[in-house]
Amino acid sequence: MNPSQTIVVKVGTSSLAQPETGKLALSTIAALVETLTELRQFGYHVVLVSSGAVGVGCSRLKLTEKPKKIVIKQAIAAVGQGRLIRVYDDLFTALNQPIAQVLLTRRELMERSCYVNAKNTFDALFELGVIPIVNENDTVAIEELKFGDNDTLSALVASLINADWLFILTDVDRLYSADPRTFPDAKPIKVVNSLELDKLEIKAGGKGSQWGTGGMSTKLTAARLATSAGITTVITHGKKPGNLLKIIKGEDIGTKFEAQLNNDNARKRWIYYGLLPRGKLYLDRGAVKAISQKGKSLLPAGIIKVEGEFDSLEAVQLYNESGQEIGRGIVNYNQEEIDKIKGNHSDKIPELLGCHGAETIVHRDNLVIN
């Protein structure tokens, strides 16, 4: 084990709550708290991304199912979040482990100054020996700025703090070729490398449990995000949190997604993982080669199509002619301006737009290649 490492643990509602009632499974939570405290005592920096606020709120309000209206969900989350953090605080306090509550929305990661400040806050909490407990700020998050599920949130937090490990605790012991509860002959998947992850297709349900928001497909998306940021990711059983220590020691438990080599700087991680793309630019072969192989900026001459509505200084996805995403970047012009100058040399920009502007559509410092 390497106690200087940083670990993010995401626990889902299916692990925290009893499936029949939605009430908290206190014995499981206590075991999780004990394991995370032990990791902290070994010297690891630990972050817990916890679901459960809506489920706990439903239980407290004696609701038999989770509502669908966003405003009702937000109100219920406000009821449940206080109860959930109180339970964590009581259990961690019994072990003399201080915790902090960190509530995030996508907006905090989209604004560069907020992103840097969030990173600094996590670093300060680590220095103080605190375990941050993270959840989406459901009460104020608007739909277009929501993470969507805590699997995605955990991967983005892991990238933000440059973590070494991301553990996604769920209701199965590892990933299978199909749902083992429905397909008894489903094959276990123990290790997945980056090439296999891109090709991985399983019969994974799109939805989670009655009280949760994410199915196995969201966990695969989180694994793609985290491993591409250089973070080893493991899917394992949430009812057996003690296995985290065994996995770190090298035992063959759960499904391990191998980290890719990651040389991106902090700003480029923010561009790729923090920003929410607002549009798409399709590039010709010459432009793809220039930005992906030669490290050059994206010029208007290489753009063949523009999609979406976006302003200058917003993020867009970059695609090749085959429709494959090759990268992301921050644009110097809005979509109307790019539509006017696409396919032309940079020296035509003043004539086409009626004013002088940047020669590049995306400067190489604001460009991240997949």
Short mmCIF file of C-alpha atoms in Angstrom, two decimals:
data_model
loop_
_atom_site.label_atom_id
_atom_site.label_comp_id
_atom_site.label_asym_id
_atom_site.label_seq_id
_atom_site.Cartn_x
_atom_site.Cartn_y
_atom_site.Cartn_z
CA MET A 1 0.00 0.00 0.00
CA ASN A 2 1.05 3.58 -0.65
CA PRO A 3 -0.34 5.82 2.13
CA SER A 4 0.49 9.03 0.29
CA GLN A 5 -2.25 8.27 -2.25
CA THR A 6 -5.67 9.88 -2.60
CA ILE A 7 -8.79 7.69 -2.67
CA VAL A 8 -12.32 8.59 -3.73
CA VAL A 9 -15.09 6.21 -2.64
CA LYS A 10 -18.55 6.52 -4.15
CA VAL A 11 -21.35 4.69 -2.36
CA GLY A 12 -24.75 4.31 -3.99
CA THR A 13 -28.22 4.37 -2.54
CA SER A 14 -28.52 0.62 -3.12
CA SER A 15 -25.70 0.11 -0.61
CA LEU A 16 -26.85 2.73 1.90
CA ALA A 17 -30.56 1.94 2.03
CA GLN A 18 -32.75 -1.08 2.58
CA PRO A 19 -34.35 -1.92 -0.78
CA GLU A 20 -37.85 -2.51 0.60
CA THR A 21 -38.22 0.64 2.69
CA GLY A 22 -35.49 3.06 1.64
CA LYS A 23 -34.43 3.38 5.30
CA LEU A 24 -30.71 3.60 6.05
CA ALA A 25 -28.77 0.34 6.37
CA LEU A 26 -26.90 1.46 9.47
CA SER A 27 -24.71 -1.63 9.81
CA THR A 28 -23.35 -1.18 6.27
CA ILE A 29 -22.76 2.53 6.82
CA ALA A 30 -20.96 1.81 10.09
CA ALA A 31 -18.69 -0.71 8.35
CA LEU A 32 -17.95 1.83 5.60
CA VAL A 33 -17.14 4.53 8.15
CA GLU A 34 -14.79 2.15 9.96
CA THR A 35 -12.96 1.26 6.73
CA LEU A 36 -12.58 4.89 5.60
CA THR A 37 -11.31 5.89 9.04
CA GLU A 38 -8.79 3.07 8.94
CA LEU A 39 -7.56 4.23 5.51
CA ARG A 40 -7.22 7.76 6.86
CA GLN A 41 -5.23 6.46 9.86
CA PHE A 42 -2.89 4.68 7.43
CA GLY A 43 -2.18 8.10 5.89
CA TYR A 44 -4.39 8.04 2.80
CA HIS A 45 -6.34 11.11 1.74
CA VAL A 46 -9.96 9.95 1.55
CA VAL A 47 -13.07 11.46 -0.06
CA LEU A 48 -16.53 9.91 0.23
CA VAL A 49 -19.09 10.69 -2.48
CA SER A 50 -22.39 9.66 -0.95
CA SER A 51 -25.79 9.21 -2.52
CA GLY A 52 -28.88 8.76 -0.43
CA ALA A 53 -30.26 12.22 0.36
CA VAL A 54 -33.44 11.79 -1.70
CA GLY A 55 -33.95 8.22 -0.47
CA VAL A 56 -33.54 9.26 3.15
CA GLY A 57 -35.87 12.21 2.60
CA CYS A 58 -38.51 9.90 1.13
CA SER A 59 -38.21 7.62 4.14
CA ARG A 60 -38.44 10.52 6.58
CA LEU A 61 -41.54 11.86 4.82
CA LYS A 62 -43.00 8.34 4.61
CA LEU A 63 -43.20 8.38 0.80
CA THR A 64 -43.49 4.97 -0.83
CA GLU A 65 -41.71 5.91 -4.06
CA LYS A 66 -39.35 8.57 -5.36
CA PRO A 67 -41.21 11.47 -7.04
CA LYS A 68 -40.46 12.47 -10.62
CA LYS A 69 -40.94 16.28 -10.45
CA ILE A 70 -37.56 17.98 -10.09
CA VAL A 71 -38.78 20.63 -7.61
CA ILE A 72 -40.24 17.95 -5.31
CA LYS A 73 -37.00 15.95 -5.53
CA GLN A 74 -35.02 19.03 -4.55
CA ALA A 75 -37.25 19.66 -1.55
CA ILE A 76 -36.97 16.03 -0.46
CA ALA A 77 -33.18 16.15 -0.86
CA ALA A 78 -33.11 19.11 1.52
CA VAL A 79 -34.98 17.00 4.08
CA GLY A 80 -32.75 13.95 3.62
CA GLN A 81 -29.33 15.64 3.38
CA GLY A 82 -29.37 16.86 6.97
CA ARG A 83 -30.34 13.44 8.29
CA LEU A 84 -27.73 11.68 6.16
CA ILE A 85 -24.83 13.91 7.21
CA ARG A 86 -25.97 13.63 10.87
CA VAL A 87 -25.68 9.84 10.68
CA TYR A 88 -22.22 10.09 9.12
CA ASP A 89 -21.10 12.65 11.70
CA ASP A 90 -22.27 10.52 14.62
CA LEU A 91 -20.50 7.41 13.31
CA PHE A 92 -17.26 9.16 12.37
CA THR A 93 -17.22 11.10 15.66
CA ALA A 94 -17.38 7.81 17.55
CA LEU A 95 -14.03 7.00 15.88
CA ASN A 96 -12.61 10.51 16.45
CA GLN A 97 -12.53 11.17 12.71
CA PRO A 98 -13.55 14.70 11.64
CA ILE A 99 -15.60 15.09 8.46
CA ALA A 100 -16.74 17.98 6.25
CA GLN A 101 -19.79 18.32 4.04
CA VAL A 102 -19.05 19.50 0.48
CA LEU A 103 -22.06 20.19 -1.78
CA LEU A 104 -21.30 20.79 -5.47
CA THR A 105 -23.13 21.68 -8.65
CA ARG A 106 -21.70 21.57 -12.14
CA ARG A 107 -21.34 25.36 -12.05
CA GLU A 108 -18.53 25.10 -9.46
CA LEU A 109 -16.52 22.98 -11.88
CA MET A 110 -17.33 25.05 -14.97
CA GLU A 111 -15.92 28.33 -13.68
CA ARG A 112 -12.13 28.16 -13.58
CA SER A 113 -11.76 30.23 -10.40
CA CYS A 114 -14.36 28.09 -8.59
CA TYR A 115 -12.70 24.91 -9.87
CA VAL A 116 -9.32 26.00 -8.52
CA ASN A 117 -10.88 27.10 -5.24
CA ALA A 118 -12.65 23.75 -4.84
CA LYS A 119 -9.33 21.95 -5.40
CA ASN A 120 -7.66 24.18 -2.80
CA THR A 121 -10.46 23.49 -0.31
CA PHE A 122 -10.02 19.73 -0.68
CA ASP A 123 -6.25 20.11 -0.22
CA ALA A 124 -6.80 22.14 2.96
CA LEU A 125 -9.21 19.54 4.34
CA PHE A 126 -6.63 16.81 3.68
CA GLU A 127 -4.00 18.82 5.57
CA LEU A 128 -6.40 19.05 8.51
CA GLY A 129 -6.92 15.27 8.50
CA VAL A 130 -10.58 15.64 7.50
CA ILE A 131 -12.62 13.25 5.32
CA PRO A 132 -14.81 15.33 2.95
CA ILE A 133 -18.26 13.90 2.23
CA VAL A 134 -19.44 15.08 -1.18
CA ASN A 135 -22.87 15.17 -2.73
CA GLU A 136 -24.55 17.13 -5.48
CA ASN A 137 -26.31 20.22 -4.15
CA ASP A 138 -29.69 18.88 -5.30
CA THR A 139 -31.62 21.66 -3.62
CA VAL A 140 -30.27 24.40 -5.92
CA ALA A 141 -28.94 22.55 -9.00
CA ILE A 142 -30.84 23.34 -12.20
CA GLU A 143 -31.43 20.54 -14.68
CA GLU A 144 -28.93 21.63 -17.34
CA LEU A 145 -26.17 21.97 -14.73
CA LYS A 146 -26.80 18.72 -12.86
CA PHE A 147 -24.23 15.95 -12.83
CA GLY A 148 -27.06 13.52 -13.46
CA ASP A 149 -25.81 10.86 -11.07
CA ASN A 150 -23.21 10.49 -8.36
CA ASP A 151 -21.15 8.06 -10.45
CA THR A 152 -20.31 10.94 -12.78
CA LEU A 153 -19.83 13.28 -9.82
CA SER A 154 -17.35 10.89 -8.20
CA ALA A 155 -15.28 10.64 -11.40
CA LEU A 156 -15.20 14.43 -11.79
CA VAL A 157 -14.21 14.91 -8.14
CA ALA A 158 -11.49 12.27 -8.54
CA SER A 159 -10.15 14.16 -11.56
CA LEU A 160 -10.41 17.51 -9.73
CA ILE A 161 -8.22 16.34 -6.83
CA ASN A 162 -5.97 14.19 -9.05
CA ALA A 163 -6.86 11.02 -7.14
CA ASP A 164 -5.06 7.69 -7.49
CA TRP A 165 -8.07 5.43 -6.87
CA LEU A 166 -11.82 5.64 -7.50
CA PHE A 167 -13.95 2.96 -5.86
CA ILE A 168 -17.57 2.69 -7.01
CA LEU A 169 -19.53 0.66 -4.47
CA THR A 170 -22.67 -0.94 -5.84
CA ASP A 171 -25.02 -3.89 -5.32
CA VAL A 172 -22.92 -6.49 -7.19
CA ASP A 173 -19.48 -7.85 -6.36
CA ARG A 174 -18.04 -6.98 -9.79
CA LEU A 175 -18.97 -6.22 -13.37
CA TYR A 176 -20.55 -9.05 -15.37
CA SER A 177 -21.26 -9.56 -19.06
CA ALA A 178 -24.96 -9.25 -18.13
CA ASP A 179 -27.03 -8.78 -14.97
CA PRO A 180 -26.30 -11.98 -12.98
CA ARG A 181 -29.67 -11.69 -11.25
CA THR A 182 -31.41 -12.06 -14.62
CA PHE A 183 -28.80 -14.03 -16.60
CA PRO A 184 -27.33 -16.85 -14.44
CA ASP A 185 -24.67 -17.65 -17.06
CA ALA A 186 -23.28 -14.09 -17.04
CA LYS A 187 -19.47 -14.04 -17.04
CA PRO A 188 -17.51 -12.06 -14.41
CA ILE A 189 -15.15 -9.37 -15.69
CA LYS A 190 -12.08 -8.95 -13.47
CA VAL A 191 -9.77 -6.52 -15.28
CA VAL A 192 -10.52 -4.01 -18.04
CA ASN A 193 -7.83 -2.03 -19.85
CA SER A 194 -8.44 1.20 -21.76
CA LEU A 195 -8.86 -0.50 -25.14
CA GLU A 196 -11.30 -3.03 -23.74
CA LEU A 197 -13.28 -0.31 -21.95
CA ASP A 198 -13.90 1.53 -25.23
CA LYS A 199 -15.24 -1.68 -26.78
CA LEU A 200 -17.02 -2.98 -23.69
CA GLU A 201 -20.67 -3.77 -24.30
CA ILE A 202 -22.71 -5.43 -21.60
CA LYS A 203 -26.39 -5.96 -21.03
CA ALA A 204 -26.44 -3.27 -18.38
CA GLY A 205 -29.68 -1.75 -17.20
CA GLY A 206 -29.96 1.98 -17.71
CA LYS A 207 -31.62 2.59 -14.37
CA GLY A 208 -30.61 2.02 -10.78
CA SER A 209 -32.69 0.80 -7.88
CA GLN A 210 -36.05 2.32 -6.92
CA TRP A 211 -34.25 4.81 -4.67
CA GLY A 212 -31.15 5.44 -6.79
CA THR A 213 -30.37 7.28 -10.04
CA GLY A 214 -27.60 5.31 -11.73
CA GLY A 215 -27.41 1.87 -13.35
CA MET A 216 -24.33 0.00 -14.52
CA SER A 217 -24.07 2.13 -17.67
CA THR A 218 -23.41 5.24 -15.56
CA LYS A 219 -20.66 3.37 -13.73
CA LEU A 220 -18.98 2.50 -17.03
CA THR A 221 -19.18 6.17 -18.04
CA ALA A 222 -17.58 7.13 -14.72
CA ALA A 223 -14.85 4.54 -15.26
CA ARG A 224 -14.10 6.02 -18.70
CA LEU A 225 -13.86 9.52 -17.24
CA ALA A 226 -11.67 8.47 -14.33
CA THR A 227 -9.29 6.10 -16.13
CA SER A 228 -8.69 8.62 -18.92
CA ALA A 229 -7.63 11.04 -16.16
CA GLY A 230 -5.05 8.51 -14.93
CA ILE A 231 -7.15 7.11 -12.06
CA THR A 232 -7.42 3.39 -11.32
CA THR A 233 -11.12 2.58 -10.93
CA VAL A 234 -12.74 -0.38 -9.19
CA ILE A 235 -16.37 -1.52 -9.10
CA THR A 236 -17.07 -3.68 -6.06
CA HIS A 237 -19.79 -4.64 -3.57
CA GLY A 238 -21.05 -1.87 -1.32
CA LYS A 239 -22.14 -4.25 1.42
CA LYS A 240 -18.50 -5.32 1.91
CA PRO A 241 -16.58 -2.06 2.41
CA GLY A 242 -13.75 -3.90 4.16
CA ASN A 243 -12.73 -5.18 0.73
CA LEU A 244 -11.29 -1.75 -0.12
CA LEU A 245 -8.22 -2.44 1.98
CA LYS A 246 -7.79 -5.86 0.38
CA ILE A 247 -8.08 -4.45 -3.15
CA ILE A 248 -5.46 -1.77 -2.43
CA LYS A 249 -3.16 -4.54 -1.18
CA GLY A 250 -3.59 -6.32 -4.52
CA GLU A 251 -6.29 -8.93 -3.88
CA ASP A 252 -8.41 -9.98 -6.87
CA ILE A 253 -11.76 -8.54 -5.80
CA GLY A 254 -14.21 -6.54 -7.90
CA THR A 255 -13.62 -5.28 -11.44
CA LYS A 256 -10.49 -3.19 -11.90
CA PHE A 257 -10.30 -0.62 -14.70
CA GLU A 258 -6.66 0.16 -15.44
CA ALA A 259 -5.63 3.82 -15.49
CA GLN A 260 -4.34 5.36 -18.69
CA LEU A 261 -1.11 7.29 -18.71
CA ASN A 262 -2.06 10.89 -17.97
CA ASN A 263 0.22 13.81 -18.71
CA ASP A 264 -2.43 16.54 -18.85
CA ASN A 265 -1.89 19.62 -16.76
CA ALA A 266 -4.52 20.88 -14.31
CA ARG A 267 -5.99 23.42 -16.74
CA LYS A 268 -6.51 20.81 -19.45
CA ARG A 269 -8.16 18.43 -16.96
CA TRP A 270 -10.53 21.26 -16.10
CA ILE A 271 -11.34 21.86 -19.78
CA TYR A 272 -12.06 18.21 -20.45
CA TYR A 273 -13.76 17.13 -17.23
CA GLY A 274 -15.01 20.33 -15.62
CA LEU A 275 -16.61 22.17 -18.53
CA LEU A 276 -19.94 21.20 -20.07
CA PRO A 277 -19.64 21.25 -23.89
CA ARG A 278 -22.17 23.54 -25.55
CA GLY A 279 -21.60 22.65 -29.19
CA LYS A 280 -19.74 20.55 -31.74
CA LEU A 281 -17.19 21.32 -34.44
CA TYR A 282 -16.53 18.83 -37.24
CA LEU A 283 -13.02 18.94 -38.72
CA ASP A 284 -11.42 17.80 -41.95
CA ARG A 285 -8.50 15.35 -42.00
CA GLY A 286 -5.86 18.06 -42.21
CA ALA A 287 -7.15 19.83 -39.12
CA VAL A 288 -7.41 16.56 -37.19
CA LYS A 289 -3.80 15.73 -38.03
CA ALA A 290 -2.60 19.26 -37.18
CA ILE A 291 -4.13 19.36 -33.69
CA SER A 292 -3.76 15.69 -32.72
CA GLN A 293 -0.33 14.84 -34.13
CA LYS A 294 1.45 18.17 -34.47
CA GLY A 295 0.11 19.94 -31.39
CA LYS A 296 -1.16 22.95 -33.34
CA SER A 297 -4.11 25.27 -32.69
CA LEU A 298 -7.41 24.81 -34.52
CA LEU A 299 -7.82 27.25 -37.40
CA PRO A 300 -11.08 28.13 -39.23
CA ALA A 301 -9.87 26.54 -42.50
CA GLY A 302 -10.16 23.04 -41.02
CA ILE A 303 -13.78 23.31 -39.83
CA ILE A 304 -16.44 21.79 -42.06
CA LYS A 305 -19.57 21.93 -39.86
CA VAL A 306 -20.84 23.65 -36.70
CA GLU A 307 -23.58 22.32 -34.40
CA GLY A 308 -25.20 23.77 -31.28
CA GLU A 309 -25.53 27.24 -29.82
CA PHE A 310 -22.58 28.60 -27.86
CA ASP A 311 -20.76 31.81 -27.07
CA SER A 312 -17.07 32.58 -27.28
CA LEU A 313 -15.01 31.18 -24.36
CA GLU A 314 -17.37 28.22 -23.98
CA ALA A 315 -16.35 24.57 -24.43
CA VAL A 316 -17.12 22.51 -27.52
CA GLN A 317 -16.50 18.94 -28.62
CA LEU A 318 -14.32 18.32 -31.66
CA TYR A 319 -15.19 15.55 -34.13
CA ASN A 320 -13.56 14.09 -37.22
CA GLU A 321 -15.44 13.54 -40.47
CA SER A 322 -16.54 10.08 -39.29
CA GLY A 323 -18.33 11.53 -36.26
CA GLN A 324 -15.76 10.32 -33.72
CA GLU A 325 -14.94 12.71 -30.88
CA ILE A 326 -11.23 13.56 -30.93
CA GLY A 327 -11.03 16.26 -28.30
CA ARG A 328 -12.49 19.33 -26.61
CA GLY A 329 -11.57 22.97 -26.41
CA ILE A 330 -12.56 26.52 -25.52
CA VAL A 331 -13.55 28.56 -28.57
CA ASN A 332 -12.60 32.16 -29.36
CA TYR A 333 -15.82 32.81 -31.33
CA ASN A 334 -19.52 32.03 -31.00
CA GLN A 335 -21.30 29.55 -33.29
CA GLU A 336 -22.62 32.21 -35.71
CA GLU A 337 -19.14 33.68 -36.20
CA ILE A 338 -17.52 30.25 -36.68
CA ASP A 339 -20.23 29.37 -39.20
CA LYS A 340 -19.27 32.45 -41.22
CA ILE A 341 -15.51 31.88 -41.18
CA LYS A 342 -15.32 28.06 -41.33
CA GLY A 343 -13.36 26.71 -44.27
CA ASN A 344 -11.49 30.01 -44.75
CA HIS A 345 -7.96 31.12 -43.98
CA SER A 346 -7.44 33.20 -40.85
CA ASP A 347 -6.50 36.31 -42.84
CA LYS A 348 -10.10 36.39 -44.17
CA ILE A 349 -11.57 36.78 -40.63
CA PRO A 350 -11.66 40.64 -40.61
CA GLU A 351 -13.36 40.69 -44.02
CA LEU A 352 -15.94 38.03 -43.14
CA LEU A 353 -16.76 39.29 -39.64
CA GLY A 354 -16.16 43.00 -40.17
CA CYS A 355 -13.71 43.23 -37.29
CA HIS A 356 -10.33 41.91 -36.22
CA GLY A 357 -10.21 38.90 -33.91
CA ALA A 358 -8.14 35.90 -32.87
CA GLU A 359 -6.51 33.93 -35.70
CA THR A 360 -7.42 30.64 -34.02
CA ILE A 361 -10.77 29.04 -33.29
CA VAL A 362 -9.26 27.07 -30.39
CA HIS A 363 -5.77 27.94 -29.20
CA ARG A 364 -3.60 24.90 -28.44
CA ASP A 365 -3.38 25.95 -24.76
CA ASN A 366 -7.15 25.58 -24.57
CA LEU A 367 -7.25 22.31 -26.50
CA VAL A 368 -7.40 18.75 -25.12
CA ILE A 369 -7.01 15.75 -27.42
CA ASN A 370 -8.58 12.38 -26.50
#
